[in-house]
Amino acid sequence: MTTLRLFTPGPLTTDERVRQAMAQDWGSRDAAFIALTAELRARLLNVSNAADTHVCVPLQGSGTFILEAAVATLIGPEHKLLVLINGAYGRRMAAIAKRLGRVVEAIEWAENEPVAPDKVQAALQDDPAITHVAVVHCETTTGLLNPLPAIAEVVQAAGLRLIVDAMASFGALPLDLATLPVAAVLASSNKCLEGPPGLGFALIERSMLEAASGRSPSLSFDLHAQWRGFEDNGQWRFTPPVQVVAGLVEALRLLEAEGGPGLRLARYQRHLDRLLQGLEPLGYRLYLSHNLQAPIIATFRPRPDLQFDFEALYDALAARGLVIYPGKLTEAETFRIGCIGALQDSDFDELVEAIGAL
Ligand SMILES: *Cc1c(COP(=O)(O)O)cnc(C)c1O
């Protein structure tokens, strides 16, 4: 069996220790699994220094499930949500709120432009009905990093609450909830945490979640009820993905052993640097300005001197066990290479060499 190396936004290459941690059974009501769940919730809070202010609510499913559950639980019919959009995931957040029948407003930027905090400030001044603001930290559509601290500052100055889709950044990019005014952070198991897919989680300010009892129109997507379940007896409300929990706990232990998010980010930055140093001289151009590109997933334009055929590129690399990702832009032909996952510098050297040899 060839081991695949996944240069994607997730699911990602996992460490062998993560896969081994999943190779057994647990009873959902067993003391050992209840302890594993408690460790999971505590470790997730510690990653962003949130133990004193926020509570952690894991939920079965992919990342979109936790986004939907959070909007259903935190935004009521009496609220108005402003979504800041510069890519597909911002659009998805607005679509979720609309589908739930919530009052939604959006400001949209081009996909190669960051959210501008002064525009957000002006919009909040113009519309006093807005109660919450939502933004994507790292927009996976392109890999663009939005200026979260500056956005959080203008939202706080307006006395409003900020909800952050940190799906592609949590565990690597700086996010200190003891100092950054963010009411709710949403992320999943299988991106920078390098765990298996199948679990999302929310870190929510305790008072905000306490006030959300009975608000969600959905039985399953109710983070208040899900939270009460954990608090009452340490167990999951419905069948837990036991192996995913075990794999993610092991992945969080490995994050700590690596030195925490700062050192993980440094490793991802080295991966991005290798991609740029290897691919730009060949004629592949980064889609974003370099200063906007987060070391999470990089979007490249094809070489102008070659006929671009994504399927052919994909197949040639996949034959060597190297898996890349298609672009997600409508206005430009691109492909994407993830910098995240349990990969090393040498994996990126091998990928660059394989692309160069095509
Ligand atoms: C991956 C991701 C999601 C969730 O996607 P799923 O496919 O549902 O896991 C949401 N937002 C961002 C920014 C993401 O990168």
Short mmCIF file of C-alpha atoms and ligand atoms in Angstrom, two decimals:
data_model
loop_
_atom_site.label_atom_id
_atom_site.label_comp_id
_atom_site.label_asym_id
_atom_site.label_seq_id
_atom_site.Cartn_x
_atom_site.Cartn_y
_atom_site.Cartn_z
CA MET A 1 0.00 0.00 0.00
CA THR A 2 1.41 3.40 -0.95
CA THR A 3 0.88 5.99 1.72
CA LEU A 4 -0.83 8.99 0.21
CA ARG A 5 0.48 12.40 1.00
CA LEU A 6 -2.38 14.87 0.94
CA PHE A 7 -1.49 18.42 -0.08
CA THR A 8 -5.09 19.49 0.40
CA PRO A 9 -7.22 21.58 2.79
CA GLY A 10 -8.42 18.39 4.52
CA PRO A 11 -8.91 15.61 5.20
CA LEU A 12 -5.16 15.58 5.57
CA THR A 13 -2.23 13.28 6.04
CA THR A 14 -2.35 12.14 9.66
CA ASP A 15 0.48 10.92 11.87
CA GLU A 16 0.74 7.18 12.30
CA ARG A 17 0.20 7.65 16.05
CA VAL A 18 -3.14 9.31 15.33
CA ARG A 19 -4.24 6.37 13.17
CA GLN A 20 -3.09 3.89 15.80
CA ALA A 21 -4.98 5.70 18.55
CA MET A 22 -8.17 4.95 16.61
CA ALA A 23 -7.59 1.20 16.31
CA GLN A 24 -9.79 0.09 19.17
CA ASP A 25 -13.37 0.20 20.47
CA TRP A 26 -14.85 2.29 23.27
CA GLY A 27 -18.22 2.21 24.96
CA SER A 28 -19.73 5.67 24.90
CA ARG A 29 -20.66 5.48 28.60
CA ASP A 30 -17.39 3.92 29.69
CA ALA A 31 -15.28 5.88 32.19
CA ALA A 32 -12.26 5.76 29.85
CA PHE A 33 -14.22 7.38 27.02
CA ILE A 34 -15.78 9.98 29.33
CA ALA A 35 -12.22 10.91 30.39
CA LEU A 36 -11.15 11.10 26.73
CA THR A 37 -14.05 13.47 25.97
CA ALA A 38 -13.11 15.66 28.95
CA GLU A 39 -9.49 15.75 27.78
CA LEU A 40 -10.64 16.68 24.27
CA ARG A 41 -12.76 19.60 25.47
CA ALA A 42 -10.05 20.89 27.82
CA ARG A 43 -7.29 20.64 25.21
CA LEU A 44 -9.35 22.46 22.57
CA LEU A 45 -9.93 25.37 24.97
CA ASN A 46 -6.23 25.47 25.87
CA VAL A 47 -5.15 25.73 22.23
CA SER A 48 -6.60 29.24 22.15
CA ASN A 49 -6.19 30.12 25.83
CA ALA A 50 -9.97 30.17 26.35
CA ALA A 51 -10.48 28.03 29.47
CA ASP A 52 -11.54 30.98 31.65
CA THR A 53 -13.95 32.62 29.22
CA HIS A 54 -15.36 30.10 26.74
CA VAL A 55 -16.87 26.61 26.80
CA CYS A 56 -16.09 23.89 24.26
CA VAL A 57 -18.93 22.10 22.48
CA PRO A 58 -17.89 19.32 20.08
CA LEU A 59 -20.40 18.10 17.51
CA GLN A 60 -20.41 15.06 15.22
CA GLY A 61 -20.02 15.87 11.52
CA SER A 62 -17.93 17.94 9.13
CA GLY A 63 -17.02 21.59 9.60
CA THR A 64 -20.14 22.89 7.92
CA PHE A 65 -22.27 21.07 10.50
CA ILE A 66 -20.75 23.05 13.37
CA LEU A 67 -21.20 26.30 11.42
CA GLU A 68 -24.87 25.52 10.91
CA ALA A 69 -25.34 24.48 14.53
CA ALA A 70 -23.62 27.64 15.78
CA VAL A 71 -25.73 29.97 13.64
CA ALA A 72 -28.91 28.11 14.63
CA THR A 73 -28.01 28.32 18.32
CA LEU A 74 -26.49 31.79 18.57
CA ILE A 75 -28.51 33.88 16.10
CA GLY A 76 -32.20 34.31 16.86
CA PRO A 77 -35.03 35.88 14.85
CA GLU A 78 -34.55 39.08 16.87
CA HIS A 79 -30.91 39.40 15.71
CA LYS A 80 -29.25 40.64 12.57
CA LEU A 81 -26.04 39.02 11.32
CA LEU A 82 -23.50 40.86 9.18
CA VAL A 83 -21.33 38.41 7.22
CA LEU A 84 -17.99 39.60 5.81
CA ILE A 85 -17.38 37.75 2.55
CA ASN A 86 -14.29 37.30 0.40
CA GLY A 87 -14.66 33.71 -0.70
CA ALA A 88 -16.82 30.59 -0.80
CA TYR A 89 -16.78 29.97 2.95
CA GLY A 90 -18.02 33.47 3.77
CA ARG A 91 -20.79 32.91 1.23
CA ARG A 92 -21.57 29.58 2.89
CA MET A 93 -21.99 31.23 6.31
CA ALA A 94 -24.46 33.74 4.83
CA ALA A 95 -26.30 30.91 3.03
CA ILE A 96 -26.66 28.98 6.29
CA ALA A 97 -28.13 31.99 8.10
CA LYS A 98 -30.53 32.67 5.21
CA ARG A 99 -31.66 29.06 5.08
CA LEU A 100 -32.42 29.27 8.80
CA GLY A 101 -34.59 32.30 8.10
CA ARG A 102 -32.30 34.69 9.99
CA VAL A 103 -31.88 38.33 9.07
CA VAL A 104 -28.59 38.57 7.19
CA GLU A 105 -26.61 41.40 5.68
CA ALA A 106 -23.33 40.92 3.82
CA ILE A 107 -20.39 42.99 2.66
CA GLU A 108 -18.45 41.41 -0.17
CA TRP A 109 -14.87 41.90 -1.30
CA ALA A 110 -13.03 40.42 -4.26
CA GLU A 111 -11.51 37.00 -3.55
CA ASN A 112 -7.99 38.42 -3.66
CA GLU A 113 -8.74 41.26 -1.23
CA PRO A 114 -8.79 41.09 2.56
CA VAL A 115 -11.78 42.23 4.60
CA ALA A 116 -11.27 45.96 5.31
CA PRO A 117 -11.96 46.83 8.97
CA ASP A 118 -12.80 50.49 8.18
CA LYS A 119 -15.60 49.36 5.84
CA VAL A 120 -16.90 47.09 8.59
CA GLN A 121 -16.81 49.97 11.05
CA ALA A 122 -18.77 52.18 8.65
CA ALA A 123 -21.36 49.46 8.03
CA LEU A 124 -21.89 48.99 11.77
CA GLN A 125 -22.35 52.74 12.21
CA ASP A 126 -24.85 52.88 9.35
CA ASP A 127 -26.99 50.01 10.57
CA PRO A 128 -27.69 49.90 14.32
CA ALA A 129 -29.89 46.83 13.84
CA ILE A 130 -26.82 44.60 13.36
CA THR A 131 -26.16 42.51 16.48
CA HIS A 132 -23.52 39.99 15.35
CA VAL A 133 -20.69 39.88 12.80
CA ALA A 134 -19.27 36.74 11.18
CA VAL A 135 -15.96 36.36 9.35
CA VAL A 136 -13.72 33.60 8.02
CA HIS A 137 -10.21 33.80 9.51
CA CYS A 138 -8.32 32.03 6.72
CA GLU A 139 -10.46 31.88 3.55
CA THR A 140 -9.66 28.45 2.14
CA THR A 141 -11.01 29.45 -1.28
CA THR A 142 -7.67 31.17 -1.91
CA GLY A 143 -5.69 30.78 1.32
CA LEU A 144 -6.13 34.47 2.18
CA LEU A 145 -5.62 35.54 5.79
CA ASN A 146 -8.16 38.12 6.99
CA PRO A 147 -6.98 40.74 9.54
CA LEU A 148 -8.80 39.21 12.51
CA PRO A 149 -7.42 41.40 15.34
CA ALA A 150 -8.40 44.64 13.55
CA ILE A 151 -11.86 43.25 12.67
CA ALA A 152 -12.39 42.08 16.26
CA GLU A 153 -11.47 45.55 17.50
CA VAL A 154 -14.08 47.39 15.43
CA VAL A 155 -16.77 44.82 16.31
CA GLN A 156 -15.95 45.16 20.01
CA ALA A 157 -15.91 48.97 19.78
CA ALA A 158 -19.46 48.78 18.40
CA GLY A 159 -20.44 46.59 21.38
CA LEU A 160 -21.28 43.62 19.14
CA ARG A 161 -20.33 39.96 19.07
CA LEU A 162 -17.98 38.37 16.56
CA ILE A 163 -18.32 34.81 15.28
CA VAL A 164 -15.21 33.40 13.55
CA ASP A 165 -14.98 30.49 11.14
CA ALA A 166 -11.46 29.41 12.14
CA MET A 167 -11.79 26.05 10.38
CA ALA A 168 -8.58 26.43 8.36
CA SER A 169 -6.54 28.30 10.97
CA PHE A 170 -7.28 26.80 14.40
CA GLY A 171 -4.20 25.17 15.88
CA ALA A 172 -1.67 27.07 13.78
CA LEU A 173 -2.45 30.78 13.29
CA PRO A 174 -2.46 32.96 16.43
CA LEU A 175 -5.84 33.04 18.18
CA ASP A 176 -5.63 34.02 21.85
CA LEU A 177 -9.16 34.31 23.18
CA ALA A 178 -7.93 35.74 26.49
CA THR A 179 -6.96 38.92 24.65
CA LEU A 180 -8.88 38.85 21.34
CA PRO A 181 -12.57 39.78 21.70
CA VAL A 182 -14.20 36.88 19.82
CA ALA A 183 -17.49 35.47 21.13
CA ALA A 184 -17.49 32.21 19.18
CA VAL A 185 -14.85 30.25 17.29
CA LEU A 186 -15.77 27.34 15.02
CA ALA A 187 -13.34 24.73 13.74
CA SER A 188 -12.98 21.05 12.93
CA SER A 189 -10.80 18.05 13.66
CA ASN A 190 -9.11 17.55 10.31
CA LYS A 191 -7.27 20.73 9.36
CA CYS A 192 -4.42 22.34 11.32
CA LEU A 193 -5.13 20.04 14.27
CA GLU A 194 -4.16 17.15 11.95
CA GLY A 195 -6.82 14.82 13.34
CA PRO A 196 -9.18 12.52 11.47
CA PRO A 197 -12.30 14.03 9.84
CA GLY A 198 -15.73 13.72 11.44
CA LEU A 199 -15.92 16.23 14.24
CA GLY A 200 -16.49 19.98 14.54
CA PHE A 201 -16.35 22.07 17.67
CA ALA A 202 -17.33 25.50 18.94
CA LEU A 203 -15.63 27.60 21.59
CA ILE A 204 -18.36 29.93 22.82
CA GLU A 205 -18.37 32.61 25.51
CA ARG A 206 -20.11 31.01 28.45
CA SER A 207 -22.67 33.80 28.95
CA MET A 208 -23.56 33.83 25.25
CA LEU A 209 -24.27 30.11 25.22
CA GLU A 210 -26.14 30.22 28.53
CA ALA A 211 -28.53 32.72 26.96
CA ALA A 212 -29.21 30.41 23.98
CA SER A 213 -31.36 27.78 25.66
CA GLY A 214 -34.18 26.59 23.40
CA ARG A 215 -33.29 28.98 20.55
CA SER A 216 -32.18 26.53 17.88
CA PRO A 217 -35.02 25.42 15.59
CA SER A 218 -33.18 22.09 15.14
CA LEU A 219 -32.99 19.20 17.60
CA SER A 220 -29.56 17.89 16.53
CA PHE A 221 -28.02 21.27 15.68
CA ASP A 222 -28.56 22.73 19.14
CA LEU A 223 -25.25 23.59 20.78
CA HIS A 224 -26.88 24.62 24.03
CA ALA A 225 -28.48 21.19 24.44
CA GLN A 226 -25.27 19.52 23.26
CA TRP A 227 -23.31 21.49 25.89
CA ARG A 228 -25.77 20.67 28.68
CA GLY A 229 -25.32 16.99 27.80
CA PHE A 230 -21.57 17.20 28.39
CA GLU A 231 -21.98 19.23 31.57
CA ASP A 232 -24.63 16.93 33.05
CA ASN A 233 -22.84 13.58 32.82
CA GLY A 234 -19.71 14.00 30.69
CA GLN A 235 -21.32 12.05 27.86
CA TRP A 236 -22.32 12.86 24.32
CA ARG A 237 -26.00 13.54 23.68
CA PHE A 238 -26.12 11.15 20.69
CA THR A 239 -23.76 8.39 19.45
CA PRO A 240 -20.23 9.81 19.63
CA PRO A 241 -17.65 9.16 16.88
CA VAL A 242 -15.47 7.34 19.41
CA GLN A 243 -12.51 6.63 17.13
CA VAL A 244 -12.49 10.21 15.86
CA VAL A 245 -12.43 11.51 19.43
CA ALA A 246 -9.52 9.20 20.27
CA GLY A 247 -7.64 10.21 17.11
CA LEU A 248 -8.18 13.91 17.75
CA VAL A 249 -7.06 13.68 21.38
CA GLU A 250 -3.85 11.99 20.19
CA ALA A 251 -3.44 14.71 17.53
CA LEU A 252 -3.82 17.38 20.24
CA ARG A 253 -1.15 15.66 22.34
CA LEU A 254 1.12 15.72 19.28
CA LEU A 255 0.38 19.44 18.80
CA GLU A 256 1.55 20.04 22.36
CA ALA A 257 4.64 17.85 21.79
CA GLU A 258 5.47 19.86 18.65
CA GLY A 259 5.57 22.98 20.82
CA GLY A 260 2.06 24.32 20.22
CA PRO A 261 0.50 26.42 17.44
CA GLY A 262 3.49 28.76 17.06
CA LEU A 263 5.88 25.99 16.10
CA ARG A 264 3.29 24.27 13.96
CA LEU A 265 2.83 27.51 12.06
CA ALA A 266 6.61 27.75 11.59
CA ARG A 267 6.60 24.27 10.02
CA TYR A 268 3.72 25.24 7.67
CA GLN A 269 5.57 28.45 6.77
CA ARG A 270 8.62 26.42 5.77
CA HIS A 271 6.34 24.29 3.57
CA LEU A 272 4.91 27.37 1.85
CA ASP A 273 8.38 28.85 1.40
CA ARG A 274 9.55 25.64 -0.29
CA LEU A 275 6.57 25.70 -2.64
CA LEU A 276 7.20 29.31 -3.62
CA GLN A 277 10.95 28.84 -4.03
CA GLY A 278 10.37 25.73 -6.14
CA LEU A 279 7.34 26.68 -8.24
CA GLU A 280 7.70 30.39 -8.97
CA PRO A 281 10.97 29.98 -10.92
CA LEU A 282 9.14 27.38 -13.07
CA GLY A 283 6.53 29.98 -13.99
CA TYR A 284 3.73 29.08 -11.58
CA ARG A 285 2.48 32.30 -9.96
CA LEU A 286 0.86 32.72 -6.59
CA TYR A 287 -2.71 33.97 -7.11
CA LEU A 288 -2.66 36.27 -4.06
CA SER A 289 -0.19 39.00 -3.16
CA HIS A 290 2.44 37.31 -1.00
CA ASN A 291 1.54 39.38 2.07
CA LEU A 292 -2.07 38.08 2.03
CA GLN A 293 -1.20 34.41 1.64
CA ALA A 294 -1.47 32.36 4.84
CA PRO A 295 0.78 29.27 5.07
CA ILE A 296 -2.28 27.00 5.03
CA ILE A 297 -3.21 26.45 1.40
CA ALA A 298 -1.66 28.24 -1.56
CA THR A 299 -3.45 29.02 -4.82
CA PHE A 300 -1.30 28.96 -7.97
CA ARG A 301 -1.93 30.11 -11.51
CA PRO A 302 -0.70 27.65 -14.13
CA ARG A 303 2.47 28.18 -16.16
CA PRO A 304 1.66 30.51 -19.06
CA ASP A 305 3.91 28.51 -21.41
CA LEU A 306 2.08 25.18 -20.97
CA GLN A 307 -1.46 24.14 -21.80
CA PHE A 308 -3.07 23.72 -18.35
CA ASP A 309 -4.92 20.49 -17.69
CA PHE A 310 -5.68 20.03 -13.99
CA GLU A 311 -6.73 16.39 -14.37
CA ALA A 312 -3.45 15.51 -16.09
CA LEU A 313 -1.42 17.31 -13.42
CA TYR A 314 -3.46 15.65 -10.68
CA ASP A 315 -3.10 12.17 -12.19
CA ALA A 316 0.64 12.46 -12.78
CA LEU A 317 1.22 13.48 -9.16
CA ALA A 318 -1.30 11.01 -7.72
CA ALA A 319 0.59 8.21 -9.47
CA ARG A 320 3.44 9.09 -7.11
CA GLY A 321 1.13 9.25 -4.07
CA LEU A 322 1.08 13.06 -4.07
CA VAL A 323 -2.45 14.49 -3.93
CA ILE A 324 -3.10 18.15 -4.81
CA TYR A 325 -6.37 20.08 -4.99
CA PRO A 326 -8.32 21.92 -7.69
CA GLY A 327 -8.86 25.67 -7.60
CA LYS A 328 -12.16 27.09 -6.42
CA LEU A 329 -12.16 30.38 -8.31
CA THR A 330 -14.57 31.21 -11.08
CA GLU A 331 -12.61 34.13 -12.48
CA ALA A 332 -9.17 32.54 -12.85
CA GLU A 333 -7.77 29.12 -13.74
CA THR A 334 -5.88 27.89 -10.68
CA PHE A 335 -4.92 24.90 -8.56
CA ARG A 336 -4.23 24.66 -4.85
CA ILE A 337 -1.55 23.03 -2.71
CA GLY A 338 -2.09 22.61 1.00
CA CYS A 339 0.79 23.36 3.39
CA ILE A 340 -0.87 21.62 6.35
CA GLY A 341 -1.04 18.05 7.63
CA ALA A 342 1.50 15.68 9.14
CA LEU A 343 4.08 16.36 6.41
CA GLN A 344 7.72 17.37 6.52
CA ASP A 345 9.91 19.71 4.48
CA SER A 346 11.17 16.75 2.44
CA ASP A 347 7.60 15.97 1.28
CA PHE A 348 7.38 19.45 -0.22
CA ASP A 349 10.79 19.08 -1.85
CA GLU A 350 9.55 15.86 -3.44
CA LEU A 351 6.33 17.51 -4.64
CA VAL A 352 8.18 20.47 -6.17
CA GLU A 353 10.57 18.11 -7.88
CA ALA A 354 7.70 16.02 -9.26
CA ILE A 355 5.93 19.11 -10.63
CA GLY A 356 9.19 20.35 -12.13
CA ALA A 357 9.73 17.02 -13.88
CA LEU A 358 6.36 17.18 -15.72
C1 LIG B 1 -12.99 23.22 5.57
C2 LIG B 1 -13.69 24.49 5.86
C3 LIG B 1 -15.04 24.52 6.28
C4 LIG B 1 -15.88 23.29 6.47
O1 LIG B 1 -15.89 22.42 5.43
P1 LIG B 1 -16.40 20.90 5.58
O2 LIG B 1 -16.18 20.36 4.22
O3 LIG B 1 -17.83 20.94 5.98
O4 LIG B 1 -15.56 20.27 6.65
C5 LIG B 1 -15.59 25.74 6.59
N1 LIG B 1 -14.89 26.88 6.50
C6 LIG B 1 -13.60 26.89 6.10
C7 LIG B 1 -12.87 28.19 6.04
C8 LIG B 1 -12.97 25.70 5.76
O5 LIG B 1 -11.67 25.72 5.37
#
